[in-house]
PDB file of C-alpha atoms in Angstrom:
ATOM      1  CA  UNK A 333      27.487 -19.440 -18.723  1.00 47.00           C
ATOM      2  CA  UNK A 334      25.172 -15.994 -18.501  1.00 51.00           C
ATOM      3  CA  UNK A 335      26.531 -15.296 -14.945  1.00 57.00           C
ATOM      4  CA  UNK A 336      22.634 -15.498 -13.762  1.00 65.00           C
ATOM      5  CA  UNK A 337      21.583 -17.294 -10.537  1.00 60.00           C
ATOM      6  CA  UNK A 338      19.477 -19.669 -10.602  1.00 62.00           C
ATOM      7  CA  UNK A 339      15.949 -19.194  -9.532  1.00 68.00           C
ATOM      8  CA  UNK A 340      15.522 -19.878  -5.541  1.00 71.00           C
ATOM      9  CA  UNK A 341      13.148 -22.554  -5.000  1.00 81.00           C
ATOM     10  CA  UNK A 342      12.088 -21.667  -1.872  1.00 93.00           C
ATOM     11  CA  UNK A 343      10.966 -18.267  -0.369  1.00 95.00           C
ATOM     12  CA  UNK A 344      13.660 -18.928   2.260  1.00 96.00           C
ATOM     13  CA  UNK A 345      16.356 -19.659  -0.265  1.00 97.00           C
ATOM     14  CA  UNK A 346      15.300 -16.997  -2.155  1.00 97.00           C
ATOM     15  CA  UNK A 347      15.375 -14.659   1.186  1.00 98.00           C
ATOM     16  CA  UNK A 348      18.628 -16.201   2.097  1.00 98.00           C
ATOM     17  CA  UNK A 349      20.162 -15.231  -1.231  1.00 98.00           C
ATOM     18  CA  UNK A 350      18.841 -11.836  -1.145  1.00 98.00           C
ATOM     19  CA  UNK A 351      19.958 -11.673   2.358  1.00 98.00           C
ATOM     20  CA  UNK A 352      23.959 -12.505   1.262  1.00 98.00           C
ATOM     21  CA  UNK A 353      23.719  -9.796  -1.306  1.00 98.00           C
ATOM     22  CA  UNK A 354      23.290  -7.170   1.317  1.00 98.00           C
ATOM     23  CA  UNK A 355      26.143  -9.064   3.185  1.00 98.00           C
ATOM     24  CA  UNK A 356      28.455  -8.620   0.260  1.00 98.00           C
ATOM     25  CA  UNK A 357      27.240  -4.870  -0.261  1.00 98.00           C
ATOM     26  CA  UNK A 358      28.440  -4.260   3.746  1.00 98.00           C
ATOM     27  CA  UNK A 359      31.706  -6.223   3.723  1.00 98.00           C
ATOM     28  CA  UNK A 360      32.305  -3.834   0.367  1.00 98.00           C
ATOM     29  CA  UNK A 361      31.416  -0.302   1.576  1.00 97.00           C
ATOM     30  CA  UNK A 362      31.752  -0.584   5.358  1.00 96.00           C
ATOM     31  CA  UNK A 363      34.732   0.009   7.312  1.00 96.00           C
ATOM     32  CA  UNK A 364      36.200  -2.667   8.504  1.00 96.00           C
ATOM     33  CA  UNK A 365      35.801  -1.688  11.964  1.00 95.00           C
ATOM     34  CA  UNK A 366      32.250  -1.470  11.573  1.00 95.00           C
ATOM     35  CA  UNK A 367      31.568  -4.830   9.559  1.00 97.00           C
ATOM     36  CA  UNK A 368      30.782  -6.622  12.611  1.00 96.00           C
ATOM     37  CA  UNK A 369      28.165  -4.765  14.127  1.00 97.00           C
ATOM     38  CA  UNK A 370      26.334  -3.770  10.270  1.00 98.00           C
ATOM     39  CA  UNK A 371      26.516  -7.622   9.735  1.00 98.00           C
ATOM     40  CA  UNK A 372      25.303  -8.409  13.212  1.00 98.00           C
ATOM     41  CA  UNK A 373      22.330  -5.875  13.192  1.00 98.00           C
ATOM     42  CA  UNK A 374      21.336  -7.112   9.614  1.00 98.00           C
ATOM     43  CA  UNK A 375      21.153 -11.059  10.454  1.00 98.00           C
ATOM     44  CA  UNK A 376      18.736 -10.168  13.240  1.00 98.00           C
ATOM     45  CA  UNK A 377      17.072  -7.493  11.401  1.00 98.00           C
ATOM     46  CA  UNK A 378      16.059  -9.638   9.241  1.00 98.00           C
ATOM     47  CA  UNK A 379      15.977 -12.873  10.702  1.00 97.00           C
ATOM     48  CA  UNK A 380      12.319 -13.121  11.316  1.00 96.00           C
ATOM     49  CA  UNK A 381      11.439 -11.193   8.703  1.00 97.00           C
ATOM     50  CA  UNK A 382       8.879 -12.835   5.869  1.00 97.00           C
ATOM     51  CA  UNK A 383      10.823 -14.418   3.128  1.00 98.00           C
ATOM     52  CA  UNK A 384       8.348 -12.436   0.907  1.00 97.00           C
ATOM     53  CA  UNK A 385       9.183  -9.021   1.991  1.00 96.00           C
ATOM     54  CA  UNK A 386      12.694  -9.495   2.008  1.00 97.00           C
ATOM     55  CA  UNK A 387      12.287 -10.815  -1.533  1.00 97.00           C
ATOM     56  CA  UNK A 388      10.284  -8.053  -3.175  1.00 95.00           C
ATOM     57  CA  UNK A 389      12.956  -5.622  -2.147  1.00 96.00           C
ATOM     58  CA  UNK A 390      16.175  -4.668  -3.426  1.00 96.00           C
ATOM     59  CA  UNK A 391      19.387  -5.600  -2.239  1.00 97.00           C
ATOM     60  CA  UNK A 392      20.267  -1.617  -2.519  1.00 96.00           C
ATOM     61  CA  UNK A 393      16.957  -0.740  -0.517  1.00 96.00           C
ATOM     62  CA  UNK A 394      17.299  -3.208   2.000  1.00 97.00           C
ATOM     63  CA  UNK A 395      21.278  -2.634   2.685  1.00 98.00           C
ATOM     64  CA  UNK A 396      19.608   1.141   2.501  1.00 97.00           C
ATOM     65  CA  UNK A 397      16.930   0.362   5.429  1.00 97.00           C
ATOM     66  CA  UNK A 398      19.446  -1.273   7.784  1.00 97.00           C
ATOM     67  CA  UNK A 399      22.353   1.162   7.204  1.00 97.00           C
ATOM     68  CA  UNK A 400      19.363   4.023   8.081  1.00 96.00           C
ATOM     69  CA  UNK A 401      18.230   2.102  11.048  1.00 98.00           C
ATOM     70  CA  UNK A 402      21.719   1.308  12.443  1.00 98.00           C
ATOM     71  CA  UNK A 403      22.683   5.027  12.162  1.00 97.00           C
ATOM     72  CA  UNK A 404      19.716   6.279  14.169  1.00 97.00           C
ATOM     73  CA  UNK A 405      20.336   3.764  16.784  1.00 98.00           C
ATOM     74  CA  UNK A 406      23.831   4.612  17.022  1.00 97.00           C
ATOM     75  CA  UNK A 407      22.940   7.178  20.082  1.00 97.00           C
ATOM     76  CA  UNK A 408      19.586   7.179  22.369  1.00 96.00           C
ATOM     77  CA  UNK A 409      19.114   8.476  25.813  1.00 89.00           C
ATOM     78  CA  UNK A 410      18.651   6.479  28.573  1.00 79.00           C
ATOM     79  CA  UNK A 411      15.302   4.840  29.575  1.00 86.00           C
ATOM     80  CA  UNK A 412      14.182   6.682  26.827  1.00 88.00           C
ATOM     81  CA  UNK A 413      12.775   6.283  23.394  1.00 93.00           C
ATOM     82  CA  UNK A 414      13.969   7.103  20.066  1.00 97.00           C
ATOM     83  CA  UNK A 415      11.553   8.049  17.333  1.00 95.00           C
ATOM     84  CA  UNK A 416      11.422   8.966  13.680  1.00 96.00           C
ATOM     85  CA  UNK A 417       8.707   9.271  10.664  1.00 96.00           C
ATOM     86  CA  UNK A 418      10.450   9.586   6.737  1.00 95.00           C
ATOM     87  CA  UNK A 419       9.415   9.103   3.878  1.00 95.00           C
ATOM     88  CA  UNK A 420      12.365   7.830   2.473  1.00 94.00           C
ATOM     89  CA  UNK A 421      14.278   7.964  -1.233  1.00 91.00           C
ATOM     90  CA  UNK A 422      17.321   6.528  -2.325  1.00 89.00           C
ATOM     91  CA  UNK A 423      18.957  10.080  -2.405  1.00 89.00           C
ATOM     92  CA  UNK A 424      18.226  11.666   1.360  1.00 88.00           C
ATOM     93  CA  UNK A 425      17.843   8.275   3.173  1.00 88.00           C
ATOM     94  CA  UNK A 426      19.771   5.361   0.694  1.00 88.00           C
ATOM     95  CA  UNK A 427      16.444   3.785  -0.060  1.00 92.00           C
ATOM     96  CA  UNK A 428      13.294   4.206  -0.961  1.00 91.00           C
ATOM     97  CA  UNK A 429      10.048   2.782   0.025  1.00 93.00           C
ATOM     98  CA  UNK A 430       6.621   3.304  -1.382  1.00 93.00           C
ATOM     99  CA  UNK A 431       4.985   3.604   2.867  1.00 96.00           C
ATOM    100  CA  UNK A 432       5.900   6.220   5.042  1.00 96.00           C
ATOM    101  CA  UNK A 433       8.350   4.151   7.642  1.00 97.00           C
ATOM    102  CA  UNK A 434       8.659   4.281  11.007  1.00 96.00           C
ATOM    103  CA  UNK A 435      11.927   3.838  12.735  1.00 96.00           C
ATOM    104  CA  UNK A 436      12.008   2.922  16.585  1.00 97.00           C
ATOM    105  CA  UNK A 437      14.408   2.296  19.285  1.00 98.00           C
ATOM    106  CA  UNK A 438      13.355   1.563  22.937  1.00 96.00           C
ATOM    107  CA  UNK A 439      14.383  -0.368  25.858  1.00 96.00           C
ATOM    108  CA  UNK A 440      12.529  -3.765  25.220  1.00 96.00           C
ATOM    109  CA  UNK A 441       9.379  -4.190  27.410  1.00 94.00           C
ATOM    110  CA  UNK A 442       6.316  -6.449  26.782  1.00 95.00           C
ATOM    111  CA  UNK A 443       3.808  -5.696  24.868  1.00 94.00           C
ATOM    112  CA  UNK A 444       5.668  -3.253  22.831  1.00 93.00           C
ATOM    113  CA  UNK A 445       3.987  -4.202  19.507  1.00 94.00           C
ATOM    114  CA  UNK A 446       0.736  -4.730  20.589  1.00 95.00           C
ATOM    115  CA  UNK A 447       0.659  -1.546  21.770  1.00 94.00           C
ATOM    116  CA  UNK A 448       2.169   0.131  18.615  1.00 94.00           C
ATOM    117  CA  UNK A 449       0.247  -1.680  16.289  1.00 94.00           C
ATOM    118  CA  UNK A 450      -3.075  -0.564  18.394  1.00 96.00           C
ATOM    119  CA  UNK A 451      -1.986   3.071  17.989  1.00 94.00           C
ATOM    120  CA  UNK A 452      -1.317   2.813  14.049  1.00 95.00           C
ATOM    121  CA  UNK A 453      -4.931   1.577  13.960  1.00 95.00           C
ATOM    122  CA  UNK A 454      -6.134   3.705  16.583  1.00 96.00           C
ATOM    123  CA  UNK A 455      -4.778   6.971  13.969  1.00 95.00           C
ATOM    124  CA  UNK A 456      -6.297   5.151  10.946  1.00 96.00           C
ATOM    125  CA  UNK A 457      -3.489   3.710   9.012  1.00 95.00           C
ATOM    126  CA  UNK A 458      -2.832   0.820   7.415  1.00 96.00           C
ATOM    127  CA  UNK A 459       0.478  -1.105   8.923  1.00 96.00           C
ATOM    128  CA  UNK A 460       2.268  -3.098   5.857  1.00 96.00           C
ATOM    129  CA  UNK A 461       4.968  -4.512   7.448  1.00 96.00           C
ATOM    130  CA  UNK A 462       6.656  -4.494  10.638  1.00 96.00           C
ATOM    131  CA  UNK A 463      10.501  -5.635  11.464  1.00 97.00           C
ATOM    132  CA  UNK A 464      10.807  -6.175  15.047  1.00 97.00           C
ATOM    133  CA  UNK A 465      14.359  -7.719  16.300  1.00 97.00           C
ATOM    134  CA  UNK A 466      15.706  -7.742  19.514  1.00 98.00           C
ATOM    135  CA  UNK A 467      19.471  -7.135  20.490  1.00 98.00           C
ATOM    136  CA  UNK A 468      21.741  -7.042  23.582  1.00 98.00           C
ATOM    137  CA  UNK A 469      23.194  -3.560  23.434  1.00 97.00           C
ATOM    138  CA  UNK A 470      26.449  -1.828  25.455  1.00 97.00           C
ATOM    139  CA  UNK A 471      26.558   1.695  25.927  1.00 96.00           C
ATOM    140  CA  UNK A 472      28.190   4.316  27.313  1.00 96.00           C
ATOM    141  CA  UNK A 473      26.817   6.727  29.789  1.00 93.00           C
ATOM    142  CA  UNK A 474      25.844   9.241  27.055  1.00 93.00           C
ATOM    143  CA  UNK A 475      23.401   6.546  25.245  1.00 95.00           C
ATOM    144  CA  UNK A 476      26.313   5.815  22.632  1.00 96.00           C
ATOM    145  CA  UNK A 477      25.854   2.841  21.046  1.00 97.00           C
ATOM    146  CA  UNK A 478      29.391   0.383  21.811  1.00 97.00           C
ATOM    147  CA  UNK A 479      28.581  -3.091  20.955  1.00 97.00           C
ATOM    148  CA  UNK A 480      25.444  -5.045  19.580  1.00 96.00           C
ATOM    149  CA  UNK A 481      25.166  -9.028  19.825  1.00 97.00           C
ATOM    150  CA  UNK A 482      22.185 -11.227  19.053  1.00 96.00           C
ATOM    151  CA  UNK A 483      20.123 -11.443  22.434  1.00 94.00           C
ATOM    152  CA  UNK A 484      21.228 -15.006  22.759  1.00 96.00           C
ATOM    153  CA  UNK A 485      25.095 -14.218  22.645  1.00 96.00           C
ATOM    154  CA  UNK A 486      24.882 -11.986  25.513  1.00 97.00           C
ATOM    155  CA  UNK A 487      22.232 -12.819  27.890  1.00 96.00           C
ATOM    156  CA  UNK A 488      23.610 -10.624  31.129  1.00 96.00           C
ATOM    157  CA  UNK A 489      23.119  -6.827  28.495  1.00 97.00           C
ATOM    158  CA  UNK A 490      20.179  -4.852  28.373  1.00 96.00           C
ATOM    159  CA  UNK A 491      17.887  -5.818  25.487  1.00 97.00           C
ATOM    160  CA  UNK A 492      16.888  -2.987  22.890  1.00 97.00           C
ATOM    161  CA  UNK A 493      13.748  -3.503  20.890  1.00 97.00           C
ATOM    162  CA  UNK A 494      14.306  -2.354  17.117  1.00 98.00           C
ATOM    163  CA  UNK A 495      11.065  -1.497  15.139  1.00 97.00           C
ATOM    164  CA  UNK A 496      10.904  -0.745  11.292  1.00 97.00           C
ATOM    165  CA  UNK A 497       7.114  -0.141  10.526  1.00 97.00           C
ATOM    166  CA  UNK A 498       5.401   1.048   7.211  1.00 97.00           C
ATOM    167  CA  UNK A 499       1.996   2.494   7.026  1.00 97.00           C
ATOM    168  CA  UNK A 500       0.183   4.236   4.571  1.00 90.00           C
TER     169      UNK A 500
END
């Protein structure tokens, strides 16, 4: 026995077995009273997510990219959005990516990608992937974030769209 997985022999196996090594990575360096939420965000992070970009990246990065993006969402004002542009390595940011990312968090609205993809082109860059879930969010009256579900689980919260985009 070599102790070596076998090969996936899908792309959704294989994205399903990357997917449970960033599972194991939380439920090993996250407190336990945060488990639930990392866990939660990551499913629907990723849920919709092609199997192929999941795949090409590394359990580290990608447990990197949703610890990152959980952290900034953590507190946002009001009716407002929340912003940022990195250029992230595994030392200032816990993973690294090749594309300069783009982290958002807004109040969900239609036509929110359209109208971010239009303004990537618009300013002449190249958009290589975009991660858009969805979540019911509780927070407090400072913007603090209390509880995350999928959108399903708990249809009477506000929705928050989450956006991880990479350009060039």
């Amino acid at each position: 026995m070599t102790g070596i997985a076998p090969a996936p022999s899908s792309p959704e196996q294989g994205k399903a077995q990357r997917l449970a090594e960033v599972l194991a990575l939380i439920g090993a360096r996250t407190a336990l009273d945060e488990r639930a939420m990392f866990t939660t965000f990551c499913q629907g992070y990723f849920q919709l997510a092609d199997p192929e970009d999941v795949c090409e990246r590394s359990a580290e990065d990608l447990y990197g990219m949703v610890h990152s993006h959980l952290q900034f969402a953590r507190q946002r004002a009001p009716g407002g959005p929340k912003l940022r542009v990195l250029n992230p390595s595994q030392q200032d940011a816990g993973f690294a990516s090749r594309h300069t990312i783009v982290e958002v968090v807004n109040d969900d609205m239609p036509f929110l990608v359209d109208s971010t993809t239009v303004e990537i082109n618009r300013q002449g860059l190249t958009l290589h992937l975009i991660i858009h879930p969805i979540f019911a969010v509780r927070r407090d009256a400072g913007g603090n974030l209390l509880e995350l579900a999928a959108r399903e689980d708990r249809p009477d919260w506000p929705r928050e769209s989450i956006m991880h985009l990479e350009v060039d």
